[in-house]
């Protein structure tokens, strides 16, 4: 599973490729947007996991598995 930071790095990689590859620019840009969407979702999930951890809830065990 990827982390939010890894997803952002993948997005940057796709954007860089899109700048060089005019033929596949739209596809690469869409891929970058998808990686950024995933990064944001993982970031929100991580925030929720931290909230559970702070509350001392045992639900954190199955959320991160």
Backbone as numpy.savetxt, mean C-alpha at the origin, in Angstrom:
# Nx Ny Nz CAx CAy CAz Cx Cy Cz
3.19 -10.65 2.24 2.35 -9.47 2.24 3.24 -8.23 2.24
2.81 -7.22 1.54 3.56 -5.97 1.42 3.21 -5.01 2.56
4.15 -4.13 2.86 3.89 -3.06 3.80 3.46 -1.82 3.00
2.93 -0.83 3.67 2.52 0.40 3.00 3.72 1.07 2.33
4.86 1.05 2.98 6.07 1.67 2.41 6.52 0.93 1.15
6.43 -0.38 1.16 6.80 -1.16 -0.03 5.85 -0.87 -1.19
4.58 -0.69 -0.88 3.60 -0.36 -1.91 3.87 1.01 -2.52
4.25 1.96 -1.68 4.60 3.29 -2.18 5.84 3.23 -3.07
6.79 2.39 -2.70 8.00 2.21 -3.51 7.66 1.61 -4.87
6.75 0.64 -4.88 6.30 0.04 -6.14 5.60 1.08 -7.01
4.80 1.94 -6.38 4.10 2.99 -7.12 5.11 3.94 -7.76
6.12 4.32 -7.02 7.16 5.20 -7.55 7.88 4.55 -8.73
8.14 3.26 -8.60 8.78 2.51 -9.67 7.92 2.55 -10.94
6.61 2.34 -10.78 5.69 2.35 -11.93 5.60 3.74 -12.56
5.62 4.79 -11.74 5.57 6.15 -12.26 6.84 6.45 -13.05
7.96 6.02 -12.54 9.23 6.20 -13.24 9.21 5.49 -14.58
8.70 4.28 -14.60 8.59 3.53 -15.85 7.65 4.23 -16.83
6.56 4.77 -16.30 5.58 5.45 -17.16 6.18 6.68 -17.84
7.07 7.36 -17.15 7.72 8.54 -17.73 8.60 8.16 -18.93
9.17 6.95 -18.89 10.06 6.50 -19.96 9.34 5.77 -21.08
8.22 5.16 -20.78 7.54 4.28 -21.73 6.21 4.90 -22.19
6.25 5.63 -23.30 5.05 6.31 -23.78 3.97 5.32 -24.21
4.37 4.20 -24.74 3.42 3.22 -25.25 2.55 2.63 -24.14
3.15 2.37 -23.00 2.44 1.73 -21.89 2.15 2.68 -20.73
2.22 3.97 -21.01 2.07 4.97 -19.95 0.77 4.83 -19.17
-0.33 4.66 -19.86 -1.64 4.58 -19.19 -1.71 3.35 -18.28
-1.23 2.24 -18.77 -1.25 1.01 -17.98 -0.35 1.14 -16.74
0.82 1.71 -16.92 1.75 1.88 -15.80 1.23 2.89 -14.77
0.57 3.93 -15.26 -0.01 4.92 -14.36 -1.14 4.29 -13.55
-1.95 3.47 -14.19 -3.02 2.77 -13.48 -2.45 1.83 -12.43
-1.37 1.15 -12.78 -0.72 0.25 -11.82 -0.19 1.05 -10.62
0.38 2.21 -10.88 0.89 3.06 -9.79 -0.25 3.49 -8.88
-1.38 3.87 -9.48 -2.54 4.26 -8.68 -3.03 3.11 -7.81
-3.02 1.90 -8.37 -3.45 0.73 -7.60 -2.51 0.48 -6.42
-1.20 0.62 -6.64 -0.24 0.44 -5.54 -0.45 1.49 -4.46
-0.74 2.73 -4.87 -1.00 3.78 -3.88 -2.29 3.52 -3.10
-3.30 3.00 -3.79 -4.55 2.65 -3.13 -4.30 1.57 -2.08
-3.52 0.56 -2.45 -3.19 -0.51 -1.52 -2.37 0.01 -0.34
-1.44 0.91 -0.61 -0.63 1.49 0.46 -1.51 2.22 1.46
-2.48 2.98 0.96 -3.39 3.71 1.85 -4.23 2.75 2.68
-4.73 1.69 2.05 -5.54 0.70 2.77 -4.71 0.02 3.86
-3.48 -0.32 3.54 -2.61 -0.95 4.54 -2.28 0.02 5.67
-2.10 1.27 5.33 -1.81 2.30 6.34 -2.99 2.42 7.32
-4.21 2.43 6.77 -5.40 2.52 7.63 -5.53 1.27 8.50
-5.26 0.11 7.91 -5.34 -1.14 8.66 -4.33 -1.16 9.79
-3.14 -0.67 9.52 -2.09 -0.62 10.53 -2.51 0.31 11.67
-3.15 1.40 11.33 -3.65 2.32 12.35 -4.70 1.67 13.22
-5.57 0.86 12.61 -6.60 0.16 13.37 -5.96 -0.88 14.29
-4.93 -1.55 13.80 -4.24 -2.55 14.61 -3.58 -1.90 15.82
-2.99 -0.74 15.62 -2.36 -0.02 16.73 -3.41 0.39 17.75
-4.57 0.81 17.30 -5.65 1.20 18.21 -6.07 0.01 19.07
-6.18 -1.16 18.48 -6.52 -2.35 19.26 -5.43 -2.66 20.27
-4.18 -2.50 19.84 -3.06 -2.79 20.71 -3.06 -1.86 21.93
-3.35 -0.62 21.71 -3.37 0.37 22.79 -4.47 0.05 23.79
-5.62 -0.39 23.27 -6.73 -0.73 24.14 -6.51 -2.04 24.89
-5.51 -2.81 24.50 -5.23 -4.07 25.16 -6.15 -5.19 24.73
-6.81 -5.03 23.61 -7.73 -6.03 23.09 -6.95 -7.17 22.44
-7.37 -8.39 22.66 -6.68 -9.53 22.07 -7.01 -9.71 20.59
-7.89 -8.87 20.04 -8.25 -8.96 18.63 -7.05 -8.68 17.74
-6.04 -8.03 18.24 -4.86 -7.72 17.44 -4.20 -8.99 16.93
-4.28 -10.08 17.67 -3.65 -11.33 17.27 -4.17 -11.84 15.94
-5.45 -11.80 15.71 -5.97 -12.33 14.45 -6.03 -11.28 13.36
-5.97 -10.00 13.70 -5.97 -8.96 12.65 -4.64 -8.94 11.91
-3.55 -9.22 12.59 -2.24 -9.14 11.95 -1.79 -10.48 11.36
-2.54 -11.53 11.58 -2.14 -12.85 11.08 -2.41 -13.00 9.60
